[in-house]
Short mmCIF file of C-alpha atoms and ligand atoms in Angstrom, two decimals:
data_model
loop_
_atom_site.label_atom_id
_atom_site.label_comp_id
_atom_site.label_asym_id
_atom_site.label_seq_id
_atom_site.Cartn_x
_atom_site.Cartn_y
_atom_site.Cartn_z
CA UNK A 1 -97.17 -0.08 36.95
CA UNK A 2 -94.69 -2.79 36.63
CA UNK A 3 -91.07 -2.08 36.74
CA UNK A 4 -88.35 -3.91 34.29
CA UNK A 5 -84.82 -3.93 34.85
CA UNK A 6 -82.63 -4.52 31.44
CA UNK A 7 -79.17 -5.49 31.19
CA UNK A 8 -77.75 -4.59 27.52
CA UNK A 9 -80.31 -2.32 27.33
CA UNK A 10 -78.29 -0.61 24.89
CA UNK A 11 -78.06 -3.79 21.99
CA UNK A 12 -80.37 -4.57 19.34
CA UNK A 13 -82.58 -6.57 21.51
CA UNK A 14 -82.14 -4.27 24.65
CA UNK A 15 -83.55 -1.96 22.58
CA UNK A 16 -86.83 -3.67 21.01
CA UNK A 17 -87.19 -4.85 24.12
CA UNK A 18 -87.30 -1.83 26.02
CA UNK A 19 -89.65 -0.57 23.52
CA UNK A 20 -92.22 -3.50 23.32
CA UNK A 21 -92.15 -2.81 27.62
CA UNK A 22 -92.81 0.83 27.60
CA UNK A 23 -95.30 0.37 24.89
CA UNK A 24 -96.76 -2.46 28.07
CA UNK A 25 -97.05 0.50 30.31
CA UNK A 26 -93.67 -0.09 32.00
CA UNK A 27 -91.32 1.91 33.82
CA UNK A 28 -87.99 0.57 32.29
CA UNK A 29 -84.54 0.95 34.15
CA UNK A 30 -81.32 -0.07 31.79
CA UNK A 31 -78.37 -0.87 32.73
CA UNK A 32 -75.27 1.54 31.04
CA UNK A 33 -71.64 1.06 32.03
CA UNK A 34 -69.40 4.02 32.11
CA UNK A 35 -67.41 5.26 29.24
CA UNK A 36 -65.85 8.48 28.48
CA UNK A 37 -68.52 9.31 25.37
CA UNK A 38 -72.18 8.38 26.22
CA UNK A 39 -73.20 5.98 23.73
CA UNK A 40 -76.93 5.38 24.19
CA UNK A 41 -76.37 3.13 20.82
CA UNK A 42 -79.75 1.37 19.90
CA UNK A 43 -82.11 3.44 22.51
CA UNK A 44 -80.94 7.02 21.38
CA UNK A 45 -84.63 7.50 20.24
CA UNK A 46 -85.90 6.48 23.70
CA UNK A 47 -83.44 7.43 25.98
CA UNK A 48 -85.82 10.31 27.96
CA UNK A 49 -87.98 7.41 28.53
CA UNK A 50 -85.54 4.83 30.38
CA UNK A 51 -84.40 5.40 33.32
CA UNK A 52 -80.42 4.40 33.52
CA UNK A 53 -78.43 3.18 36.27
CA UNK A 54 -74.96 2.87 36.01
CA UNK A 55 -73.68 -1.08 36.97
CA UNK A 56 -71.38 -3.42 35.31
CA UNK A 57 -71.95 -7.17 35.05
CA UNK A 58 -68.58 -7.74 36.61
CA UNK A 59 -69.40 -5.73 40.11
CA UNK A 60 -72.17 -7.40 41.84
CA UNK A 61 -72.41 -4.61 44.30
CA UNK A 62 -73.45 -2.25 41.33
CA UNK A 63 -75.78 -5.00 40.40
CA UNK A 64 -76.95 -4.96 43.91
CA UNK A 65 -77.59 -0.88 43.65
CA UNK A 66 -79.62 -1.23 40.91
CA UNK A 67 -82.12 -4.22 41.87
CA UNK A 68 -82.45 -1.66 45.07
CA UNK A 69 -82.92 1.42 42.66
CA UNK A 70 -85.37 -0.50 40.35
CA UNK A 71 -87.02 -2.77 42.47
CA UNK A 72 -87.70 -4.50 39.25
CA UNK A 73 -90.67 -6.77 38.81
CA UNK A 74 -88.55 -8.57 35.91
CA UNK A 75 -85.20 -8.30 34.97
CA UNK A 76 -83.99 -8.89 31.98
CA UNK A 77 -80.64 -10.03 31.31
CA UNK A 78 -79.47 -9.24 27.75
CA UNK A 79 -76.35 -8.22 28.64
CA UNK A 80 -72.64 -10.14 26.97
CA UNK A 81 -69.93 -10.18 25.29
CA UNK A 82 -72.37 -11.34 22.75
CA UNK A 83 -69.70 -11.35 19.99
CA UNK A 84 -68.76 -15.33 19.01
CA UNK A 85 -65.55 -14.70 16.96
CA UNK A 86 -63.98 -12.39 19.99
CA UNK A 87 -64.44 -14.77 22.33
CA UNK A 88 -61.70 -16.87 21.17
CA UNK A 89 -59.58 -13.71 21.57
CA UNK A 90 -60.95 -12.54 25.13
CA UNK A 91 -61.83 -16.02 26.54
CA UNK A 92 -61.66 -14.51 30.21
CA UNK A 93 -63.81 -11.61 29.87
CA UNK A 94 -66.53 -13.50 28.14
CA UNK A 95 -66.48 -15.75 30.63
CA UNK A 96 -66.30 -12.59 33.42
CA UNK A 97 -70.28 -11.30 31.59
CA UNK A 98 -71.17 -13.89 30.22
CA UNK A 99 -70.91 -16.78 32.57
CA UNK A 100 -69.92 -15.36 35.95
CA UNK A 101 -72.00 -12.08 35.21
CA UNK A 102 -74.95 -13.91 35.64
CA UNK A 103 -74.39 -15.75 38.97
CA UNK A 104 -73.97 -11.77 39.90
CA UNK A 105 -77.45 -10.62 38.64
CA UNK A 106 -79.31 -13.68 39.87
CA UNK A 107 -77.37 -13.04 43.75
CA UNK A 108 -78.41 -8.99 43.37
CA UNK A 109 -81.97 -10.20 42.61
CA UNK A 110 -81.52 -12.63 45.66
CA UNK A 111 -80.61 -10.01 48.15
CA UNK A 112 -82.70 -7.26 47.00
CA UNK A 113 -85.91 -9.15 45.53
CA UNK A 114 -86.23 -12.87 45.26
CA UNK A 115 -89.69 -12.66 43.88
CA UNK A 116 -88.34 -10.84 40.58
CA UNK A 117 -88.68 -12.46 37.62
CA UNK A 118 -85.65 -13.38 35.68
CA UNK A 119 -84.92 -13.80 31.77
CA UNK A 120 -81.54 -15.35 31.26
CA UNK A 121 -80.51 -14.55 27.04
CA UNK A 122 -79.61 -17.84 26.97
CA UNK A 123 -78.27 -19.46 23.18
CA UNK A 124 -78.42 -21.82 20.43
CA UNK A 125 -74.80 -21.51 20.49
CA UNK A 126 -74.71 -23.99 23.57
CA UNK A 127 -75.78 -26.35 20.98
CA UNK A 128 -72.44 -26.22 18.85
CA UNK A 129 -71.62 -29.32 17.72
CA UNK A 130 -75.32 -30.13 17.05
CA UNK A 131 -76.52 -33.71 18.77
CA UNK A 132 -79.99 -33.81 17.06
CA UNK A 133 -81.76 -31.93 14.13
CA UNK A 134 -83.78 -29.92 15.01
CA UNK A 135 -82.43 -28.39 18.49
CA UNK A 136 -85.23 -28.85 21.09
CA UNK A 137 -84.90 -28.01 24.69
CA UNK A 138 -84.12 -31.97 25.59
CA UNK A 139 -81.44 -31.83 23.25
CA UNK A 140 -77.90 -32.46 25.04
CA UNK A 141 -75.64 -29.57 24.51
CA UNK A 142 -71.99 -29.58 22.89
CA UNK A 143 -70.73 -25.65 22.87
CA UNK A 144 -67.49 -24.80 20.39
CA UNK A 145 -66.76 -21.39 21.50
CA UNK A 146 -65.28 -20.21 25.01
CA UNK A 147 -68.85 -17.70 23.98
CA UNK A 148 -70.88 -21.07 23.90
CA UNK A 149 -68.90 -22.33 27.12
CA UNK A 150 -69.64 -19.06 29.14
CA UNK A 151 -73.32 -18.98 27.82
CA UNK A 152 -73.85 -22.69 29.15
CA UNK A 153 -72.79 -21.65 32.55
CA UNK A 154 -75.42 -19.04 32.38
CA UNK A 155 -77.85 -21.35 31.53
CA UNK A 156 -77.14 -23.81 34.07
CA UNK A 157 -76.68 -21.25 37.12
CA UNK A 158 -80.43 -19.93 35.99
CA UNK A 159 -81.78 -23.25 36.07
CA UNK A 160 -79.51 -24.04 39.73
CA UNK A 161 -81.24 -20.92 41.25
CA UNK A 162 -85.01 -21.92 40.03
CA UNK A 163 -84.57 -25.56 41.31
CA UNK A 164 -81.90 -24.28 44.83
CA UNK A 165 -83.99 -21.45 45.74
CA UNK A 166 -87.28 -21.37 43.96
CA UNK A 167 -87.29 -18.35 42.20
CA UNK A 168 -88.42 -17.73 38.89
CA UNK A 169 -85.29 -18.04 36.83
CA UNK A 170 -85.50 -18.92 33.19
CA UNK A 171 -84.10 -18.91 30.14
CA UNK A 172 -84.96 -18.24 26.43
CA UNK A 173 -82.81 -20.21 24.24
CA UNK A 174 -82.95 -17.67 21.38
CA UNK A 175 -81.32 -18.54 17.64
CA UNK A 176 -79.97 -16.21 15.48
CA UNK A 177 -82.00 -13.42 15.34
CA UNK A 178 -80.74 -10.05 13.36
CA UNK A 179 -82.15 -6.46 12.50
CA UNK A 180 -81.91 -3.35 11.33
CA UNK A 181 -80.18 -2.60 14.51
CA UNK A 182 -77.88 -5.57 14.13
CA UNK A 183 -73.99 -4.54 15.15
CA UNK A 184 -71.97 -4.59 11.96
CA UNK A 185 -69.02 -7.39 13.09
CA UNK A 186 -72.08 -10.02 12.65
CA UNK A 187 -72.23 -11.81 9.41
CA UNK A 188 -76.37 -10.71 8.18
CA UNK A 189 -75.70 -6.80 9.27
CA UNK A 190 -72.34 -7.09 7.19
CA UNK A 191 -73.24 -8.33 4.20
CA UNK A 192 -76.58 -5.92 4.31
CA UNK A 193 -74.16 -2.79 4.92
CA UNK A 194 -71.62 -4.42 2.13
CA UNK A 195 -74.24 -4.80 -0.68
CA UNK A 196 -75.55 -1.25 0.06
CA UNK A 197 -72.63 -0.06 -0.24
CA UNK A 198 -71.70 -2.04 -3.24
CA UNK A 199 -74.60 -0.93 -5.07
CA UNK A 200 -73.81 2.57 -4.51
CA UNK A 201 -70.42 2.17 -5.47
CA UNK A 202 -68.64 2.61 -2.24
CA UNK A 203 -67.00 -0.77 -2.47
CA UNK A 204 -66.35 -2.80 -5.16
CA UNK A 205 -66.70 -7.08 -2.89
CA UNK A 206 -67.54 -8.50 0.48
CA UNK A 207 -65.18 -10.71 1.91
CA UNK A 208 -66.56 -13.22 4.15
CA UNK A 209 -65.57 -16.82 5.99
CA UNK A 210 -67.42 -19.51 5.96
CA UNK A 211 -70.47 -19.80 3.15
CA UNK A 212 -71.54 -22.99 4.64
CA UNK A 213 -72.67 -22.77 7.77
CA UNK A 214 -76.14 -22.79 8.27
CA UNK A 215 -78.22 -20.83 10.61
CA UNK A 216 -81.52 -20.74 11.64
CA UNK A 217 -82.39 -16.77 11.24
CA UNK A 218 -85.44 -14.64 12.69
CA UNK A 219 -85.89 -11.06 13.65
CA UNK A 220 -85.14 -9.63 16.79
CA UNK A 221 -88.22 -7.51 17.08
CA UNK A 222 -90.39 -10.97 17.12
CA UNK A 223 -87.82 -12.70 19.95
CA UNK A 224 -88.24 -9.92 22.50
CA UNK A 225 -91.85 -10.30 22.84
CA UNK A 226 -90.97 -13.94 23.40
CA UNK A 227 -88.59 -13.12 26.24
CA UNK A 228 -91.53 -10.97 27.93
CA UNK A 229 -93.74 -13.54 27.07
CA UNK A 230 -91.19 -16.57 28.95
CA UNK A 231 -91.83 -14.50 32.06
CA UNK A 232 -95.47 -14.14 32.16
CA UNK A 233 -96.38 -17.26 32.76
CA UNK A 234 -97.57 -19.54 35.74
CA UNK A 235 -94.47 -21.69 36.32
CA UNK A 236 -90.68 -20.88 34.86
CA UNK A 237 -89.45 -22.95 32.56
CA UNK A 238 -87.26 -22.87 29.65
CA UNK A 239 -88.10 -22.47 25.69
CA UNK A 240 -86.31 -22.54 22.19
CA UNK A 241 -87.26 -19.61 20.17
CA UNK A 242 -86.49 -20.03 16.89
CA UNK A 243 -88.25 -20.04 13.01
CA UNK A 244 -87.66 -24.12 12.27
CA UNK A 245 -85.69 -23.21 8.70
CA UNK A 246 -82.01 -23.02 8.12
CA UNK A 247 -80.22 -21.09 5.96
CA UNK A 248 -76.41 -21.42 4.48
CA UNK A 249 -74.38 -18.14 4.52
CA UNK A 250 -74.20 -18.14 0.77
CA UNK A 251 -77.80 -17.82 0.52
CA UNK A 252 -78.04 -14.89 2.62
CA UNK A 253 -75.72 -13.38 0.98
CA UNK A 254 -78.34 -14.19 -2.32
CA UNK A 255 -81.01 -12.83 -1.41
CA UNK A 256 -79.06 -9.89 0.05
CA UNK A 257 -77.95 -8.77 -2.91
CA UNK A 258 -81.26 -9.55 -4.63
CA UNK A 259 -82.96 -6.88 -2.27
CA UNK A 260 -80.40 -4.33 -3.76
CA UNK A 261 -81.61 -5.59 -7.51
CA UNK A 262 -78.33 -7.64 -7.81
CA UNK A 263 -78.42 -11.08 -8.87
CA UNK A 264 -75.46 -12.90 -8.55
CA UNK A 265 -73.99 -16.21 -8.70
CA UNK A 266 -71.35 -18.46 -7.16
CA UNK A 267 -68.81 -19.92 -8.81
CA UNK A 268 -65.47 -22.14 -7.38
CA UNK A 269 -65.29 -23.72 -3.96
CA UNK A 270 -63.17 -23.31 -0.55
CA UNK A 271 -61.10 -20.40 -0.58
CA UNK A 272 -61.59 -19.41 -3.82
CA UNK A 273 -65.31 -19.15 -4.20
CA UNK A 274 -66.42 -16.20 -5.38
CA UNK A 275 -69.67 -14.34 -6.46
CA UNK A 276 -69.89 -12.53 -9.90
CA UNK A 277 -72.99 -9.74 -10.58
CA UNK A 278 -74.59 -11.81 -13.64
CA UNK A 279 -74.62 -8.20 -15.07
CA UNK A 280 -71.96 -7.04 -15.17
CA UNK A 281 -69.59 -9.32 -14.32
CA UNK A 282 -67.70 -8.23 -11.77
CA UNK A 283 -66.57 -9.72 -8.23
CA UNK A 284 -68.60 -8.66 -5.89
CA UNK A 285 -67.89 -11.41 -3.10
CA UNK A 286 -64.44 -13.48 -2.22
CA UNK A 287 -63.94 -15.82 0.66
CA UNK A 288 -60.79 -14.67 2.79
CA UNK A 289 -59.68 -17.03 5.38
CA UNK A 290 -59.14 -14.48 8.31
CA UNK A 291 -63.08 -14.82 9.31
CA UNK A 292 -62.89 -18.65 9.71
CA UNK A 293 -63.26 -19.64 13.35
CA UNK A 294 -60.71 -21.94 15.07
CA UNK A 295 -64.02 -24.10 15.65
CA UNK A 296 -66.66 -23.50 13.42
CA UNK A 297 -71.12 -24.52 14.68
CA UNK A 298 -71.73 -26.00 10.99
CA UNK A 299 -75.92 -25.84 11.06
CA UNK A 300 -78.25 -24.75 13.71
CA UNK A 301 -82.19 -25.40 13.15
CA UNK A 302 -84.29 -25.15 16.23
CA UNK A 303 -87.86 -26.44 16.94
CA UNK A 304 -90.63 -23.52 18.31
CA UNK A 305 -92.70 -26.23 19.20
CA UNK A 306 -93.14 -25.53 22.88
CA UNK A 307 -92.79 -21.81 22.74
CA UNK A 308 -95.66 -21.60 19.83
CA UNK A 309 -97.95 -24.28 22.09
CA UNK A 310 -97.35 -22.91 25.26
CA UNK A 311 -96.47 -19.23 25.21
CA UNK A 312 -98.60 -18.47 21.92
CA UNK A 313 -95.99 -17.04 20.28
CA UNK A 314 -95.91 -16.05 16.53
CA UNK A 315 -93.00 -15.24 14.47
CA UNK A 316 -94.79 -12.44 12.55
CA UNK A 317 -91.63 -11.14 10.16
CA UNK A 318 -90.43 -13.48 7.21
CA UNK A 319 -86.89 -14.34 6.43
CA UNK A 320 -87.61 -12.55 3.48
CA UNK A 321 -88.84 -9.67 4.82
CA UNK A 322 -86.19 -9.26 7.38
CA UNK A 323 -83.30 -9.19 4.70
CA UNK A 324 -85.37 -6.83 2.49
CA UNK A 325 -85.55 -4.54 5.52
CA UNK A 326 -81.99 -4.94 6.54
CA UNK A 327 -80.96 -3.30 2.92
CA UNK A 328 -83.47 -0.90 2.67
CA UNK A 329 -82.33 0.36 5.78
CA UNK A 330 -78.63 0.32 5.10
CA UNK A 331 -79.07 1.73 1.20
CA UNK A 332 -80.77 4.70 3.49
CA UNK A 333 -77.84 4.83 5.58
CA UNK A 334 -74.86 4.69 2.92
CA UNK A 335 -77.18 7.43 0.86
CA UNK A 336 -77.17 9.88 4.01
CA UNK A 337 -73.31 8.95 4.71
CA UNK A 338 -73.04 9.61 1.16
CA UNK A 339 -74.81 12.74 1.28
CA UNK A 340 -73.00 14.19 4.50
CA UNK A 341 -69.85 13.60 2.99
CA UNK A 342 -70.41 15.28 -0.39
CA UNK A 343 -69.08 11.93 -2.30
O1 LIG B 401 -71.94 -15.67 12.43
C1 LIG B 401 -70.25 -17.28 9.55
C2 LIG B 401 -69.71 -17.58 10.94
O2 LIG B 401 -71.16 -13.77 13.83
C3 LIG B 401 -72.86 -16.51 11.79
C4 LIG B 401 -74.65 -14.03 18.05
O3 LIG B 401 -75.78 -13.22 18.21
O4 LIG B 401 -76.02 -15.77 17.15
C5 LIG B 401 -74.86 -14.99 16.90
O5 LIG B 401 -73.71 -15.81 16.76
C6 LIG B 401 -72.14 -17.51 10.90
C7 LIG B 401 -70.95 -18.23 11.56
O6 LIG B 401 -73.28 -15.02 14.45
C8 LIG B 401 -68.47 -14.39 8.30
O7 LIG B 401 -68.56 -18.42 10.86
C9 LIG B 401 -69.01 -16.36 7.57
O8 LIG B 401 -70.99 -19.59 11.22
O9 LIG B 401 -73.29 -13.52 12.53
P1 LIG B 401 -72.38 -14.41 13.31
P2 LIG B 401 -73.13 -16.33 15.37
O10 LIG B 401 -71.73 -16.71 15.57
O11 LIG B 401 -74.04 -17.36 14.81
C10 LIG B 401 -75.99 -16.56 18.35
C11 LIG B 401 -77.33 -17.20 18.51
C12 LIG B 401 -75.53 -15.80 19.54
O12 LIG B 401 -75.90 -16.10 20.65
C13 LIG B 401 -74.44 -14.82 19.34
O13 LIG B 401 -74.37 -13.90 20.41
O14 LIG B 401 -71.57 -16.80 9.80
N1 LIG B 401 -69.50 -16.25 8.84
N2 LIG B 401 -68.36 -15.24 7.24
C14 LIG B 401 -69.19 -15.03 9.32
N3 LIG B 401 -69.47 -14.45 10.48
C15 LIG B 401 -69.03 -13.16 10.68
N4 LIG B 401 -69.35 -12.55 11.84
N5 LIG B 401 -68.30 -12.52 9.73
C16 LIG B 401 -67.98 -13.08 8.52
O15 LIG B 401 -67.33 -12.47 7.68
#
């Protein structure tokens, strides 16, 4: 039985990761870090099934405990301040997980069990300020967040350790990649959760940044069985997993709204764009300045090539489906809140 070690086992793709592994016949060990409530967040369904160890990316001699408790085959390392926006407000701590954190995994695994595998979550956000369309994994990086910044270390010090000490280090460089699962802060999962609970009359508009930018959206449950699949191969090397189509804002917020049986359209531009129900009328999206970002990744589109030749992967949900899923799922939710509450 192979054993898999999970930072951020707790996240959206902790989560349908640690499920896809199990499913493999794995004994799974997740990383938690101590609060005063237990939050088991995205694995509450599967908790009697992982096995927990209590670490924190910052304290590389917890990291150390648990390589010795696991004595993971493959670790997994999906664990950051994964958040883009609050990086600009906590540059030091995302730089503490996300960038540093890793150099701390990587020496636990060194110590304990240099023939682990490891999966660095590695981003398209290192690509930024794009250099070439699409984003391949030759294409020089440009990051515009201290998140980007931090991930880029990440990347690098994974690569450093494959090529310094020959272990199998590698990284997925993952796009956007949402869910049913998605935290609510990030721009898909907000809008989903908005038009739910627009359509049942909860709240009357979204208010979001930036329509424009464009990114390049899958689902998470197809990415994690690329991350397994990065590690189960002959020689470690790096891939871009991504769908190859981009996708503004605005137009997620469309097709959003169509899944709830709203159409809507835009009308103005900058600040005071807005998006009317063509039913009825009324406002049910504004632009507010507070979500623009001091510097702003305008379009992200990567190329699957290499991971579809080499790897065999297949991106098996649409965008389509994805969004449809992402409201049915919250129009359950705000019905059950709705429900509970007696509104
Ligand atoms: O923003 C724009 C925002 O926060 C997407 C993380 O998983 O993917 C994610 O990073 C876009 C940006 O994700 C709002 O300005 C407009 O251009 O959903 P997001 P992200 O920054 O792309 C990468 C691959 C990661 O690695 C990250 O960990 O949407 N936007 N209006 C907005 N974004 C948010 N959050 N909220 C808005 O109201």
């Amino acid at each position: 039985m192979k054993r898999a070690l999970i930072t951020g086992v707790n996240g959206q793709d902790g989560s349908y990761l640690a499920e896809l592994l199990l499913e493999n016949g794995y004994e799974v060990y997740g990383l938690m870090r101590r609060k005063s409530v237990v939050d088991y967040g995205n694995v509450e369904h599967i908790k009697d099934k992982i096995n927990f160890i209590y670490a924190d990316m910052q304290d590389v001699v917890s990291l150390i405990r648990a390589m010795r408790i696991s004595q993971a085959d493959e670790v997994y390392n999906l664990a950051a301040q994964s958040f883009v926006a609050t990086s600009w407000d906590t540059p030091c701590t995302t730089a503490d997980i996300d960038a540093v954190g890793v150099t701390n995994m990587l020496e636990a695994i060194r110590v304990v069990k240099p023939e682990a595998k490891f999966y660095q979550a590695s981003t398209s956000e290192m690509f930024g300020k794009v250099q070439a369309i699409p984003q391949t994994e030759t294409t020089p990086f440009y990051p515009r967040s201290p998140y980007g910044v931090a991930k880029l270390y990440g990347y690098w010090i994974t690569k450093n350790y494959r090529e310094s000490y020959d272990m199998y280090a590698c990284s997925g460089i993952l796009f956007n990649h949402e869910s049913e699962r998605r935290g609510l802060e990030f721009v898909t999962r907000k809008i989903t959760n908005s038009v739910a609970r627009i359509k049942l009359g909860l709240l009357d508009h979204v208010e979001l940044g930036n329509l424009d930018a464009k990114r390049d959206w899958g689902h998470s449950k197809d990415y994690v069985k690329a991350m397994w699949l990065i590690l189960q191969q002959d020689k470690p090397e790096d891939y871009v997993v991504a769908t190859g189509t981009t996708i503004t804002v605005r137009d997620f917020a469309k097709a959003a709204f169509k899944a709830a049986g709203i159409e809507v359209e835009f009308e103005g531009s900058g600040v005071d764009e807005i998006a009317k129900d063509k039913a009825t009328g009324k406002v049910v999206l504004k632009v507010n300045p507070k979500f623009f970002r001091p510097a702003e990744v305008e379009l992200l589109v990567g190329d699957p090539s290499k991971a579809e030749k080499e790897l065999g992967w297949v991106r098996e949900i649409s965008f389509d489906e994805m969004v449809e899923r992402m409201v049915a799922n919250d129009l359950k939710l705000v019905e059950k809140e709705i429900k509970s509450a007696n509104l």
